[in-house]
PDB file of C-alpha atoms and ligand atoms in Angstrom:
ATOM      1  CA  MET U 155       0.000   0.000   0.000  1.00 88.00           C
ATOM      2  CA  ASN U 156       1.198   3.544  -0.768  1.00 94.00           C
ATOM      3  CA  PRO U 157       1.555   5.259   2.645  1.00 94.00           C
ATOM      4  CA  PHE U 158       1.548   8.669   0.966  1.00 96.00           C
ATOM      5  CA  GLU U 159      -1.863   8.416  -0.727  1.00 97.00           C
ATOM      6  CA  LEU U 160      -4.791  10.507   0.538  1.00 98.00           C
ATOM      7  CA  ASN U 161      -7.635   8.649  -1.171  1.00 98.00           C
ATOM      8  CA  GLY U 162     -10.971   9.186   0.550  1.00 97.00           C
ATOM      9  CA  LYS U 163      -9.640  11.963   2.798  1.00 98.00           C
ATOM     10  CA  ILE U 164     -11.223  15.423   3.101  1.00 98.00           C
ATOM     11  CA  ALA U 165      -8.656  18.219   3.434  1.00 99.00           C
ATOM     12  CA  LEU U 166      -9.455  21.792   4.486  1.00 99.00           C
ATOM     13  CA  VAL U 167      -6.768  24.344   3.566  1.00 98.00           C
ATOM     14  CA  THR U 168      -7.352  27.795   5.007  1.00 98.00           C
ATOM     15  CA  GLY U 169      -6.514  30.732   2.736  1.00 98.00           C
ATOM     16  CA  GLY U 170      -6.228  28.270  -0.114  1.00 98.00           C
ATOM     17  CA  SER U 171      -7.156  30.559  -3.038  1.00 97.00           C
ATOM     18  CA  TYR U 172      -3.547  31.000  -4.119  1.00 96.00           C
ATOM     19  CA  GLY U 173       0.052  30.868  -2.908  1.00 96.00           C
ATOM     20  CA  ILE U 174       1.310  28.120  -0.631  1.00 98.00           C
ATOM     21  CA  GLY U 175      -2.196  27.004   0.354  1.00 98.00           C
ATOM     22  CA  PHE U 176      -3.262  26.533  -3.248  1.00 98.00           C
ATOM     23  CA  SER U 177      -0.123  24.525  -4.028  1.00 98.00           C
ATOM     24  CA  ILE U 178      -0.542  22.237  -1.021  1.00 98.00           C
ATOM     25  CA  ALA U 179      -4.253  21.711  -1.760  1.00 98.00           C
ATOM     26  CA  SER U 180      -3.472  20.902  -5.399  1.00 98.00           C
ATOM     27  CA  ALA U 181      -0.884  18.338  -4.314  1.00 98.00           C
ATOM     28  CA  TYR U 182      -3.398  16.794  -1.901  1.00 98.00           C
ATOM     29  CA  ALA U 183      -5.930  16.535  -4.720  1.00 98.00           C
ATOM     30  CA  LYS U 184      -3.411  14.695  -6.906  1.00 98.00           C
ATOM     31  CA  ALA U 185      -2.793  12.346  -3.948  1.00 98.00           C
ATOM     32  CA  GLY U 186      -6.520  11.550  -3.859  1.00 98.00           C
ATOM     33  CA  ALA U 187      -7.980  13.968  -1.318  1.00 98.00           C
ATOM     34  CA  THR U 188     -11.200  15.988  -1.631  1.00 98.00           C
ATOM     35  CA  ILE U 189     -10.262  19.662  -1.382  1.00 98.00           C
ATOM     36  CA  VAL U 190     -12.061  22.260   0.704  1.00 98.00           C
ATOM     37  CA  PHE U 191     -10.710  25.786   1.133  1.00 98.00           C
ATOM     38  CA  ASN U 192     -11.774  29.103   2.582  1.00 98.00           C
ATOM     39  CA  ASP U 193     -10.935  32.730   2.047  1.00 97.00           C
ATOM     40  CA  ILE U 194     -12.209  36.006   3.445  1.00 97.00           C
ATOM     41  CA  ASN U 195     -14.525  37.027   0.612  1.00 97.00           C
ATOM     42  CA  GLN U 196     -16.501  35.569  -2.264  1.00 98.00           C
ATOM     43  CA  GLU U 197     -14.295  37.266  -4.869  1.00 98.00           C
ATOM     44  CA  MET U 198     -11.277  35.330  -3.614  1.00 97.00           C
ATOM     45  CA  ILE U 199     -13.313  32.130  -3.434  1.00 98.00           C
ATOM     46  CA  ASP U 200     -14.384  32.606  -7.038  1.00 98.00           C
ATOM     47  CA  LYS U 201     -10.761  33.223  -8.105  1.00 98.00           C
ATOM     48  CA  GLY U 202      -9.674  30.137  -6.178  1.00 98.00           C
ATOM     49  CA  MET U 203     -12.433  27.974  -7.651  1.00 98.00           C
ATOM     50  CA  ALA U 204     -11.408  29.061 -11.159  1.00 98.00           C
ATOM     51  CA  ALA U 205      -7.760  28.243 -10.419  1.00 98.00           C
ATOM     52  CA  TYR U 206      -8.637  24.792  -9.068  1.00 98.00           C
ATOM     53  CA  ALA U 207     -10.921  24.117 -12.044  1.00 98.00           C
ATOM     54  CA  ALA U 208      -8.119  25.143 -14.415  1.00 98.00           C
ATOM     55  CA  ALA U 209      -5.934  22.567 -12.645  1.00 98.00           C
ATOM     56  CA  GLY U 210      -8.661  19.937 -13.117  1.00 98.00           C
ATOM     57  CA  ILE U 211      -9.537  19.922  -9.411  1.00 98.00           C
ATOM     58  CA  LYS U 212     -13.157  19.937  -8.126  1.00 97.00           C
ATOM     59  CA  ALA U 213     -12.741  22.023  -4.975  1.00 98.00           C
ATOM     60  CA  HIS U 214     -15.277  23.252  -2.434  1.00 98.00           C
ATOM     61  CA  GLY U 215     -14.859  26.924  -1.429  1.00 98.00           C
ATOM     62  CA  TYR U 216     -16.340  28.716   1.592  1.00 98.00           C
ATOM     63  CA  VAL U 217     -16.171  32.325   2.746  1.00 98.00           C
ATOM     64  CA  CYS U 218     -14.779  32.405   6.281  1.00 98.00           C
ATOM     65  CA  ASP U 219     -12.500  34.742   8.198  1.00 98.00           C
ATOM     66  CA  VAL U 220     -10.379  32.417  10.336  1.00 98.00           C
ATOM     67  CA  THR U 221     -10.375  34.958  13.169  1.00 98.00           C
ATOM     68  CA  ASN U 222     -14.190  34.765  13.460  1.00 98.00           C
ATOM     69  CA  GLU U 223     -15.110  31.751  15.625  1.00 98.00           C
ATOM     70  CA  ALA U 224     -18.819  31.902  14.725  1.00 98.00           C
ATOM     71  CA  GLN U 225     -17.973  31.894  11.007  1.00 98.00           C
ATOM     72  CA  ALA U 226     -15.469  29.063  11.512  1.00 98.00           C
ATOM     73  CA  ASN U 227     -17.922  26.875  13.419  1.00 98.00           C
ATOM     74  CA  ALA U 228     -20.682  27.546  10.889  1.00 98.00           C
ATOM     75  CA  MET U 229     -18.335  26.705   8.019  1.00 98.00           C
ATOM     76  CA  ILE U 230     -17.215  23.411   9.596  1.00 98.00           C
ATOM     77  CA  ALA U 231     -20.853  22.430  10.184  1.00 98.00           C
ATOM     78  CA  GLN U 232     -21.679  23.295   6.559  1.00 98.00           C
ATOM     79  CA  ILE U 233     -18.671  21.326   5.273  1.00 98.00           C
ATOM     80  CA  GLU U 234     -19.620  18.296   7.390  1.00 98.00           C
ATOM     81  CA  ASN U 235     -23.147  18.512   5.975  1.00 98.00           C
ATOM     82  CA  GLU U 236     -22.159  19.115   2.339  1.00 98.00           C
ATOM     83  CA  VAL U 237     -18.820  17.311   1.974  1.00 98.00           C
ATOM     84  CA  GLY U 238     -18.043  15.259   5.079  1.00 98.00           C
ATOM     85  CA  VAL U 239     -15.997  15.258   8.288  1.00 98.00           C
ATOM     86  CA  ILE U 240     -12.589  16.893   7.836  1.00 98.00           C
ATOM     87  CA  ASP U 241      -9.637  14.483   8.042  1.00 98.00           C
ATOM     88  CA  ILE U 242      -6.854  16.998   7.367  1.00 99.00           C
ATOM     89  CA  LEU U 243      -6.657  20.667   8.391  1.00 99.00           C
ATOM     90  CA  VAL U 244      -3.898  22.895   7.036  1.00 99.00           C
ATOM     91  CA  ASN U 245      -3.735  26.194   8.928  1.00 99.00           C
ATOM     92  CA  ASN U 246      -2.237  28.175   6.053  1.00 98.00           C
ATOM     93  CA  ALA U 247      -4.087  31.519   6.135  1.00 98.00           C
ATOM     94  CA  GLY U 248      -1.781  34.263   7.316  1.00 98.00           C
ATOM     95  CA  ILE U 249      -0.561  37.803   6.872  1.00 98.00           C
ATOM     96  CA  ILE U 250       2.591  39.736   7.637  1.00 97.00           C
ATOM     97  CA  LYS U 251       3.213  43.385   8.416  1.00 98.00           C
ATOM     98  CA  ARG U 252       6.785  44.593   7.986  1.00 97.00           C
ATOM     99  CA  VAL U 253       7.048  47.625  10.320  1.00 98.00           C
ATOM    100  CA  PRO U 254       9.840  48.554  12.789  1.00 98.00           C
ATOM    101  CA  MET U 255       8.456  47.567  16.194  1.00 98.00           C
ATOM    102  CA  HIS U 256       8.860  51.039  17.657  1.00 98.00           C
ATOM    103  CA  GLU U 257       6.646  52.326  14.831  1.00 98.00           C
ATOM    104  CA  MET U 258       4.078  49.480  14.853  1.00 98.00           C
ATOM    105  CA  THR U 259       0.712  50.243  16.382  1.00 98.00           C
ATOM    106  CA  ALA U 260      -0.806  47.864  18.919  1.00 98.00           C
ATOM    107  CA  ALA U 261      -3.696  47.395  16.491  1.00 98.00           C
ATOM    108  CA  GLU U 262      -1.311  46.236  13.733  1.00 98.00           C
ATOM    109  CA  PHE U 263       0.411  43.852  16.169  1.00 98.00           C
ATOM    110  CA  ARG U 264      -2.934  42.468  17.332  1.00 98.00           C
ATOM    111  CA  LEU U 265      -4.151  41.939  13.759  1.00 98.00           C
ATOM    112  CA  VAL U 266      -1.148  39.787  12.850  1.00 98.00           C
ATOM    113  CA  ILE U 267      -1.451  37.768  16.067  1.00 99.00           C
ATOM    114  CA  ASP U 268      -5.206  37.401  15.443  1.00 98.00           C
ATOM    115  CA  ILE U 269      -4.865  35.981  11.944  1.00 98.00           C
ATOM    116  CA  ASP U 270      -1.596  34.056  12.313  1.00 98.00           C
ATOM    117  CA  LEU U 271      -2.092  32.588  15.806  1.00 99.00           C
ATOM    118  CA  ASN U 272      -5.681  33.004  17.015  1.00 98.00           C
ATOM    119  CA  GLY U 273      -6.926  31.854  13.593  1.00 98.00           C
ATOM    120  CA  PRO U 274      -5.132  28.483  13.732  1.00 99.00           C
ATOM    121  CA  PHE U 275      -6.435  28.005  17.309  1.00 99.00           C
ATOM    122  CA  ILE U 276     -10.013  28.738  16.217  1.00 99.00           C
ATOM    123  CA  MET U 277      -9.798  26.468  13.183  1.00 99.00           C
ATOM    124  CA  ALA U 278      -8.121  23.600  15.058  1.00 99.00           C
ATOM    125  CA  LYS U 279     -10.704  23.851  17.849  1.00 98.00           C
ATOM    126  CA  ALA U 280     -13.480  23.712  15.236  1.00 98.00           C
ATOM    127  CA  VAL U 281     -12.251  20.509  13.564  1.00 98.00           C
ATOM    128  CA  LEU U 282     -11.095  18.639  16.708  1.00 98.00           C
ATOM    129  CA  PRO U 283     -14.544  17.290  17.723  1.00 98.00           C
ATOM    130  CA  GLY U 284     -14.986  15.529  14.379  1.00 98.00           C
ATOM    131  CA  MET U 285     -11.465  14.143  14.491  1.00 98.00           C
ATOM    132  CA  MET U 286     -11.878  13.020  18.126  1.00 98.00           C
ATOM    133  CA  LYS U 287     -15.090  11.192  17.198  1.00 98.00           C
ATOM    134  CA  LYS U 288     -13.328   9.466  14.258  1.00 98.00           C
ATOM    135  CA  ARG U 289     -10.230   8.864  16.447  1.00 98.00           C
ATOM    136  CA  ALA U 290      -8.080  10.059  13.584  1.00 98.00           C
ATOM    137  CA  GLY U 291      -6.949  13.389  12.170  1.00 98.00           C
ATOM    138  CA  LYS U 292      -4.081  15.482  10.852  1.00 99.00           C
ATOM    139  CA  ILE U 293      -3.544  19.132  11.755  1.00 99.00           C
ATOM    140  CA  ILE U 294      -0.722  20.903   9.929  1.00 98.00           C
ATOM    141  CA  ASN U 295       0.216  24.436  10.968  1.00 99.00           C
ATOM    142  CA  ILE U 296       2.198  26.532   8.500  1.00 99.00           C
ATOM    143  CA  CYS U 297       5.024  27.922  10.594  1.00 98.00           C
ATOM    144  CA  SER U 298       8.023  29.910   9.376  1.00 98.00           C
ATOM    145  CA  MET U 299      11.725  30.692   9.672  1.00 98.00           C
ATOM    146  CA  MET U 300      10.324  33.235  12.122  1.00 98.00           C
ATOM    147  CA  SER U 301       9.195  30.368  14.327  1.00 98.00           C
ATOM    148  CA  GLU U 302      12.924  30.068  15.117  1.00 98.00           C
ATOM    149  CA  LEU U 303      14.585  33.350  14.116  1.00 98.00           C
ATOM    150  CA  GLY U 304      13.880  37.055  14.395  1.00 98.00           C
ATOM    151  CA  ARG U 305      14.664  39.890  12.056  1.00 97.00           C
ATOM    152  CA  GLU U 306      13.977  43.585  11.754  1.00 98.00           C
ATOM    153  CA  THR U 307      10.363  44.745  11.132  1.00 98.00           C
ATOM    154  CA  VAL U 308       8.565  41.415  11.704  1.00 98.00           C
ATOM    155  CA  SER U 309       8.038  41.413  15.494  1.00 98.00           C
ATOM    156  CA  ALA U 310       4.312  40.598  15.328  1.00 98.00           C
ATOM    157  CA  TYR U 311       4.788  37.890  12.709  1.00 98.00           C
ATOM    158  CA  ALA U 312       7.662  36.255  14.610  1.00 98.00           C
ATOM    159  CA  ALA U 313       5.664  36.352  17.854  1.00 99.00           C
ATOM    160  CA  ALA U 314       2.717  34.727  16.062  1.00 99.00           C
ATOM    161  CA  LYS U 315       4.766  32.051  14.292  1.00 99.00           C
ATOM    162  CA  GLY U 316       6.748  31.323  17.435  1.00 98.00           C
ATOM    163  CA  GLY U 317       3.478  30.890  19.270  1.00 99.00           C
ATOM    164  CA  LEU U 318       2.160  28.722  16.450  1.00 99.00           C
ATOM    165  CA  LYS U 319       5.147  26.382  16.925  1.00 99.00           C
ATOM    166  CA  MET U 320       4.204  25.900  20.577  1.00 99.00           C
ATOM    167  CA  LEU U 321       0.469  25.642  19.806  1.00 99.00           C
ATOM    168  CA  THR U 322       1.444  22.831  17.408  1.00 99.00           C
ATOM    169  CA  LYS U 323       3.346  21.023  20.164  1.00 99.00           C
ATOM    170  CA  ASN U 324       0.494  21.485  22.611  1.00 99.00           C
ATOM    171  CA  ILE U 325      -2.191  20.176  20.269  1.00 99.00           C
ATOM    172  CA  ALA U 326       0.099  17.196  19.607  1.00 99.00           C
ATOM    173  CA  SER U 327       0.454  16.632  23.350  1.00 98.00           C
ATOM    174  CA  GLU U 328      -3.240  17.036  24.227  1.00 98.00           C
ATOM    175  CA  TYR U 329      -4.815  15.074  21.350  1.00 99.00           C
ATOM    176  CA  GLY U 330      -2.273  12.398  20.466  1.00 98.00           C
ATOM    177  CA  GLU U 331      -4.336   9.877  22.425  1.00 98.00           C
ATOM    178  CA  TYR U 332      -7.133  10.328  19.847  1.00 98.00           C
ATOM    179  CA  ASN U 333      -4.745   9.320  17.043  1.00 98.00           C
ATOM    180  CA  ILE U 334      -4.628  12.946  15.952  1.00 99.00           C
ATOM    181  CA  GLN U 335      -1.216  14.139  14.798  1.00 99.00           C
ATOM    182  CA  CYS U 336      -0.447  17.862  14.826  1.00 99.00           C
ATOM    183  CA  ASN U 337       2.753  18.996  13.127  1.00 99.00           C
ATOM    184  CA  GLY U 338       4.163  22.179  11.683  1.00 99.00           C
ATOM    185  CA  LEU U 339       5.473  22.820   8.198  1.00 98.00           C
ATOM    186  CA  GLY U 340       8.111  25.572   8.247  1.00 98.00           C
ATOM    187  CA  PRO U 341       8.747  27.018   4.794  1.00 98.00           C
ATOM    188  CA  GLY U 342      11.921  29.006   4.170  1.00 98.00           C
ATOM    189  CA  TYR U 343      11.668  31.941   1.793  1.00 98.00           C
ATOM    190  CA  ILE U 344       9.081  31.061  -0.849  1.00 97.00           C
ATOM    191  CA  ALA U 345       8.204  33.070  -3.963  1.00 96.00           C
ATOM    192  CA  THR U 346       4.569  34.047  -3.393  1.00 94.00           C
ATOM    193  CA  PRO U 347       2.615  37.334  -3.323  1.00 92.00           C
ATOM    194  CA  GLN U 348       3.478  37.641   0.382  1.00 93.00           C
ATOM    195  CA  THR U 349       7.201  37.891  -0.346  1.00 95.00           C
ATOM    196  CA  ALA U 350       6.941  39.747  -3.662  1.00 94.00           C
ATOM    197  CA  PRO U 351       8.019  43.078  -2.060  1.00 94.00           C
ATOM    198  CA  LEU U 352      11.280  41.402  -0.973  1.00 94.00           C
ATOM    199  CA  ARG U 353      12.073  40.312  -4.518  1.00 94.00           C
ATOM    200  CA  GLU U 354      11.254  43.463  -6.495  1.00 95.00           C
ATOM    201  CA  THR U 355      13.856  44.430  -9.105  1.00 94.00           C
ATOM    202  CA  GLN U 356      15.429  47.741  -8.147  1.00 94.00           C
ATOM    203  CA  ALA U 357      15.273  50.927 -10.279  1.00 95.00           C
ATOM    204  CA  ASP U 358      18.826  50.277 -11.482  1.00 95.00           C
ATOM    205  CA  GLY U 359      17.870  46.756 -12.570  1.00 95.00           C
ATOM    206  CA  SER U 360      19.646  45.107  -9.635  1.00 94.00           C
ATOM    207  CA  ARG U 361      18.092  42.466  -7.400  1.00 93.00           C
ATOM    208  CA  HIS U 362      16.406  43.650  -4.172  1.00 95.00           C
ATOM    209  CA  PRO U 363      19.005  43.705  -1.359  1.00 95.00           C
ATOM    210  CA  PHE U 364      16.870  41.261   0.659  1.00 96.00           C
ATOM    211  CA  ASP U 365      16.658  38.972  -2.374  1.00 96.00           C
ATOM    212  CA  GLN U 366      20.462  38.934  -2.523  1.00 95.00           C
ATOM    213  CA  PHE U 367      20.597  38.368   1.246  1.00 95.00           C
ATOM    214  CA  ILE U 368      18.336  35.331   1.094  1.00 96.00           C
ATOM    215  CA  ILE U 369      20.292  33.834  -1.798  1.00 95.00           C
ATOM    216  CA  ALA U 370      23.444  34.165   0.356  1.00 96.00           C
ATOM    217  CA  LYS U 371      21.683  32.639   3.381  1.00 97.00           C
ATOM    218  CA  THR U 372      20.300  29.640   1.489  1.00 97.00           C
ATOM    219  CA  PRO U 373      22.697  26.778   0.621  1.00 96.00           C
ATOM    220  CA  ALA U 374      20.432  25.972  -2.327  1.00 93.00           C
ATOM    221  CA  ALA U 375      21.109  29.580  -3.458  1.00 95.00           C
ATOM    222  CA  ARG U 376      17.516  30.067  -4.561  1.00 97.00           C
ATOM    223  CA  TRP U 377      14.091  31.068  -3.263  1.00 97.00           C
ATOM    224  CA  GLY U 378      11.728  28.194  -2.716  1.00 98.00           C
ATOM    225  CA  ASN U 379       8.664  27.634  -4.862  1.00 98.00           C
ATOM    226  CA  PRO U 380       5.296  26.660  -3.361  1.00 97.00           C
ATOM    227  CA  GLU U 381       5.674  23.273  -5.073  1.00 97.00           C
ATOM    228  CA  ASP U 382       8.792  22.588  -2.955  1.00 98.00           C
ATOM    229  CA  LEU U 383       6.399  22.216  -0.014  1.00 98.00           C
ATOM    230  CA  ASP U 384       4.061  19.711  -1.658  1.00 97.00           C
ATOM    231  CA  GLY U 385       5.916  16.479  -0.823  1.00 98.00           C
ATOM    232  CA  PRO U 386       6.568  17.377   2.842  1.00 98.00           C
ATOM    233  CA  ALA U 387       2.930  18.513   3.152  1.00 98.00           C
ATOM    234  CA  ILE U 388       1.677  15.189   1.743  1.00 98.00           C
ATOM    235  CA  PHE U 389       3.957  13.333   4.175  1.00 98.00           C
ATOM    236  CA  LEU U 390       2.477  15.180   7.168  1.00 98.00           C
ATOM    237  CA  ALA U 391      -1.081  14.582   5.925  1.00 98.00           C
ATOM    238  CA  SER U 392      -0.651  10.880   5.177  1.00 98.00           C
ATOM    239  CA  LYS U 393      -0.408   7.553   6.974  1.00 98.00           C
ATOM    240  CA  ALA U 394       3.356   7.795   6.523  1.00 98.00           C
ATOM    241  CA  SER U 395       3.503  10.272   9.422  1.00 98.00           C
ATOM    242  CA  ASP U 396       1.130   8.504  11.850  1.00 98.00           C
ATOM    243  CA  PHE U 397       3.893   8.358  14.481  1.00 98.00           C
ATOM    244  CA  VAL U 398       5.217  11.868  13.806  1.00 98.00           C
ATOM    245  CA  ASN U 399       3.637  14.299  16.257  1.00 98.00           C
ATOM    246  CA  GLY U 400       4.589  17.742  17.525  1.00 98.00           C
ATOM    247  CA  HIS U 401       7.333  18.108  14.924  1.00 98.00           C
ATOM    248  CA  ILE U 402       8.092  21.231  12.890  1.00 98.00           C
ATOM    249  CA  LEU U 403       9.314  20.101   9.473  1.00 98.00           C
ATOM    250  CA  TYR U 404      11.389  22.920   8.004  1.00 98.00           C
ATOM    251  CA  VAL U 405      11.482  23.096   4.227  1.00 98.00           C
ATOM    252  CA  ASP U 406      14.002  25.894   3.823  1.00 98.00           C
ATOM    253  CA  GLY U 407      16.733  24.738   1.457  1.00 98.00           C
ATOM    254  CA  GLY U 408      19.080  24.660   4.472  1.00 97.00           C
ATOM    255  CA  ILE U 409      18.710  28.234   5.765  1.00 98.00           C
ATOM    256  CA  LEU U 410      18.470  27.165   9.428  1.00 98.00           C
ATOM    257  CA  ALA U 411      21.627  25.042   9.069  1.00 98.00           C
ATOM    258  CA  TYR U 412      23.785  27.637   7.318  1.00 97.00           C
ATOM    259  CA  ILE U 413      25.721  30.667   8.639  1.00 95.00           C
ATOM    260  CA  GLY U 414      25.589  32.207   5.172  1.00 94.00           C
ATOM    261  CA  LYS U 415      27.890  32.721   2.212  1.00 93.00           C
ATOM    262  CA  GLN U 416      30.846  35.102   2.701  1.00 91.00           C
ATOM    263  CA  PRO U 417      30.208  38.346   0.791  1.00 84.00           C
ATOM    264  CA  LYS U 418      32.456  38.689  -2.292  1.00 84.00           C
TER     265      LYS U 418
HETATM  266  P1  NAP H 541      -0.251  34.846   0.744  1.00 72.07           P
HETATM  267  O1  NAP H 541       0.207  34.698  -0.658  1.00 72.07           O
HETATM  268  O2  NAP H 541      -0.339  36.206   1.354  1.00 72.07           O
HETATM  269  O3  NAP H 541      -1.649  34.069   0.940  1.00 72.07           O
HETATM  270  C1  NAP H 541      -2.235  34.102   2.225  1.00 72.07           C
HETATM  271  C2  NAP H 541      -3.635  33.557   2.077  1.00 72.07           C
HETATM  272  O4  NAP H 541      -4.297  33.657   3.348  1.00 72.07           O
HETATM  273  C3  NAP H 541      -4.465  34.368   1.071  1.00 72.07           C
HETATM  274  O5  NAP H 541      -5.318  33.503   0.353  1.00 72.07           O
HETATM  275  C4  NAP H 541      -5.273  35.273   2.001  1.00 72.07           C
HETATM  276  O6  NAP H 541      -6.498  35.670   1.447  1.00 72.07           O
HETATM  277  C5  NAP H 541      -5.541  34.319   3.152  1.00 72.07           C
HETATM  278  N1  NAP H 541      -5.972  35.030   4.368  1.00 72.07           N
HETATM  279  C6  NAP H 541      -5.403  36.114   4.950  1.00 72.07           C
HETATM  280  N2  NAP H 541      -6.087  36.460   6.042  1.00 72.07           N
HETATM  281  C7  NAP H 541      -7.126  35.585   6.162  1.00 72.07           C
HETATM  282  C8  NAP H 541      -8.200  35.420   7.095  1.00 72.07           C
HETATM  283  N3  NAP H 541      -8.351  36.255   8.136  1.00 72.07           N
HETATM  284  N4  NAP H 541      -9.077  34.406   6.905  1.00 72.07           N
HETATM  285  C9  NAP H 541      -8.956  33.579   5.834  1.00 72.07           C
HETATM  286  N5  NAP H 541      -7.962  33.675   4.910  1.00 72.07           N
HETATM  287  C10 NAP H 541      -7.060  34.672   5.090  1.00 72.07           C
HETATM  288  O7  NAP H 541       0.730  34.022   1.678  1.00 72.07           O
HETATM  289  P2  NAP H 541       1.675  32.787   1.339  1.00 72.07           P
HETATM  290  O8  NAP H 541       3.043  33.280   1.016  1.00 72.07           O
HETATM  291  O9  NAP H 541       0.984  31.839   0.408  1.00 72.07           O
HETATM  292  O10 NAP H 541       1.761  32.154   2.804  1.00 72.07           O
HETATM  293  C11 NAP H 541       0.806  31.229   3.251  1.00 72.07           C
HETATM  294  C12 NAP H 541       1.217  30.839   4.652  1.00 72.07           C
HETATM  295  O11 NAP H 541       2.590  30.443   4.650  1.00 72.07           O
HETATM  296  C13 NAP H 541       1.126  31.995   5.655  1.00 72.07           C
HETATM  297  O12 NAP H 541       0.744  31.484   6.922  1.00 72.07           O
HETATM  298  C14 NAP H 541       2.572  32.500   5.724  1.00 72.07           C
HETATM  299  O13 NAP H 541       2.832  33.137   6.970  1.00 72.07           O
HETATM  300  C15 NAP H 541       3.309  31.225   5.610  1.00 72.07           C
HETATM  301  N6  NAP H 541       4.689  31.326   5.150  1.00 72.07           N
HETATM  302  C16 NAP H 541       4.985  31.946   3.983  1.00 72.07           C
HETATM  303  C17 NAP H 541       6.328  31.958   3.544  1.00 72.07           C
HETATM  304  C18 NAP H 541       6.750  32.622   2.271  1.00 72.07           C
HETATM  305  O14 NAP H 541       7.971  32.820   2.101  1.00 72.07           O
HETATM  306  N7  NAP H 541       5.843  32.968   1.367  1.00 72.07           N
HETATM  307  C19 NAP H 541       7.318  31.330   4.301  1.00 72.07           C
HETATM  308  C20 NAP H 541       6.957  30.731   5.519  1.00 72.07           C
HETATM  309  C21 NAP H 541       5.640  30.722   5.921  1.00 72.07           C
HETATM  310  P3  NAP H 541      -6.656  37.191   0.905  1.00 72.07           P
HETATM  311  O15 NAP H 541      -5.720  37.338  -0.262  1.00 72.07           O
HETATM  312  O16 NAP H 541      -8.116  37.280   0.538  1.00 72.07           O
HETATM  313  O17 NAP H 541      -6.277  38.093   2.070  1.00 72.07           O
HETATM  314  C1  GCO H 542       9.968  38.194   5.829  1.00 72.07           C
HETATM  315  C2  GCO H 542       9.297  37.093   5.050  1.00 72.07           C
HETATM  316  C3  GCO H 542       9.301  35.830   5.867  1.00 72.07           C
HETATM  317  C4  GCO H 542       8.596  34.756   5.116  1.00 72.07           C
HETATM  318  C5  GCO H 542       8.609  33.478   5.877  1.00 72.07           C
HETATM  319  C6  GCO H 542       9.987  32.951   6.115  1.00 72.07           C
HETATM  320  O1  GCO H 542       9.537  39.351   5.709  1.00 72.07           O
HETATM  321  O2  GCO H 542      10.956  37.880   6.528  1.00 72.07           O
HETATM  322  O3  GCO H 542       7.975  37.455   4.704  1.00 72.07           O
HETATM  323  O4  GCO H 542       8.698  36.035   7.096  1.00 72.07           O
HETATM  324  O5  GCO H 542       7.255  35.095   4.895  1.00 72.07           O
HETATM  325  O6  GCO H 542       7.858  33.520   7.036  1.00 72.07           O
HETATM  326  O7  GCO H 542       9.868  31.633   6.623  1.00 72.07           O
END
């Protein structure tokens, strides 16, 4: 039997209209899963549905703000009624605000924490009852290099992703007895709309300084693509990881292992 197949499984990927979430959901579909995704408005759902259809994937899209517990609970009930009980949850939805901490407002800090940390709590809490009843489930939280490292301007994001690492470990600890595995997937620097500002070509045609920095910090000497996450994401969603719990699987091309290339 192929331990990496997802046949018959229902996977919910939050913020799955594009970017990393879309790539992971597409990979899950190819592995046999039924795909469900949410986004914060119908326009994004429609765009996501068109993208899945173009990829030959019959997805189910729902409008839900992951920070709104009432919306989340209503969506899970609707999914269970229309599609089935969720087997796999990927807490992918997230934002970042790049502002020096001494200039960041408390409201901006709270918003990032709300979406990137409270959201995964709300969504995990919403799917746990169904998984507990089935005595099986997979919860995958999309962490970050900032779950381990800090850098200028991302204090709220690092606090959220650091907290998400520990929320992952706590869900693993509290619900392992129900045969529910909760792990983190920690992408390195991935080329998506979220990181586009860090890769913009400069007025003189040169690469963005941060782009050059990341190339020097990555042994693979390249940015990751969303598709680089697909195999590790399938592993964490499949039977192959049934005894992996509370682990953060970093998919970073070696950034966390590397001091960085000496400047020329
Ligand atoms: P992205 O391109 O900005 O996509 C984020 C997705 O989340 C969008 O579909 C967005 O929808 C959705 N979203 C935002 N707030 C939401 C909310 N309150 N409720 C529901 N959906 C919401 O980001 P990405 O680069 O694909 O990153 C996806 C995840 O990976 C994030 O958690 C990010 O922190 C993490 N990550 C990214 C990288 C990277 O280098 N790109 C590396 C490590 C970790 P709208 O467009 O409608 O707002
Ligand atoms: C940043 C980037 C990173 C990536 C990712 C790295 O501004 O440093 O946006 O935070 O999004 O989280 O793993």
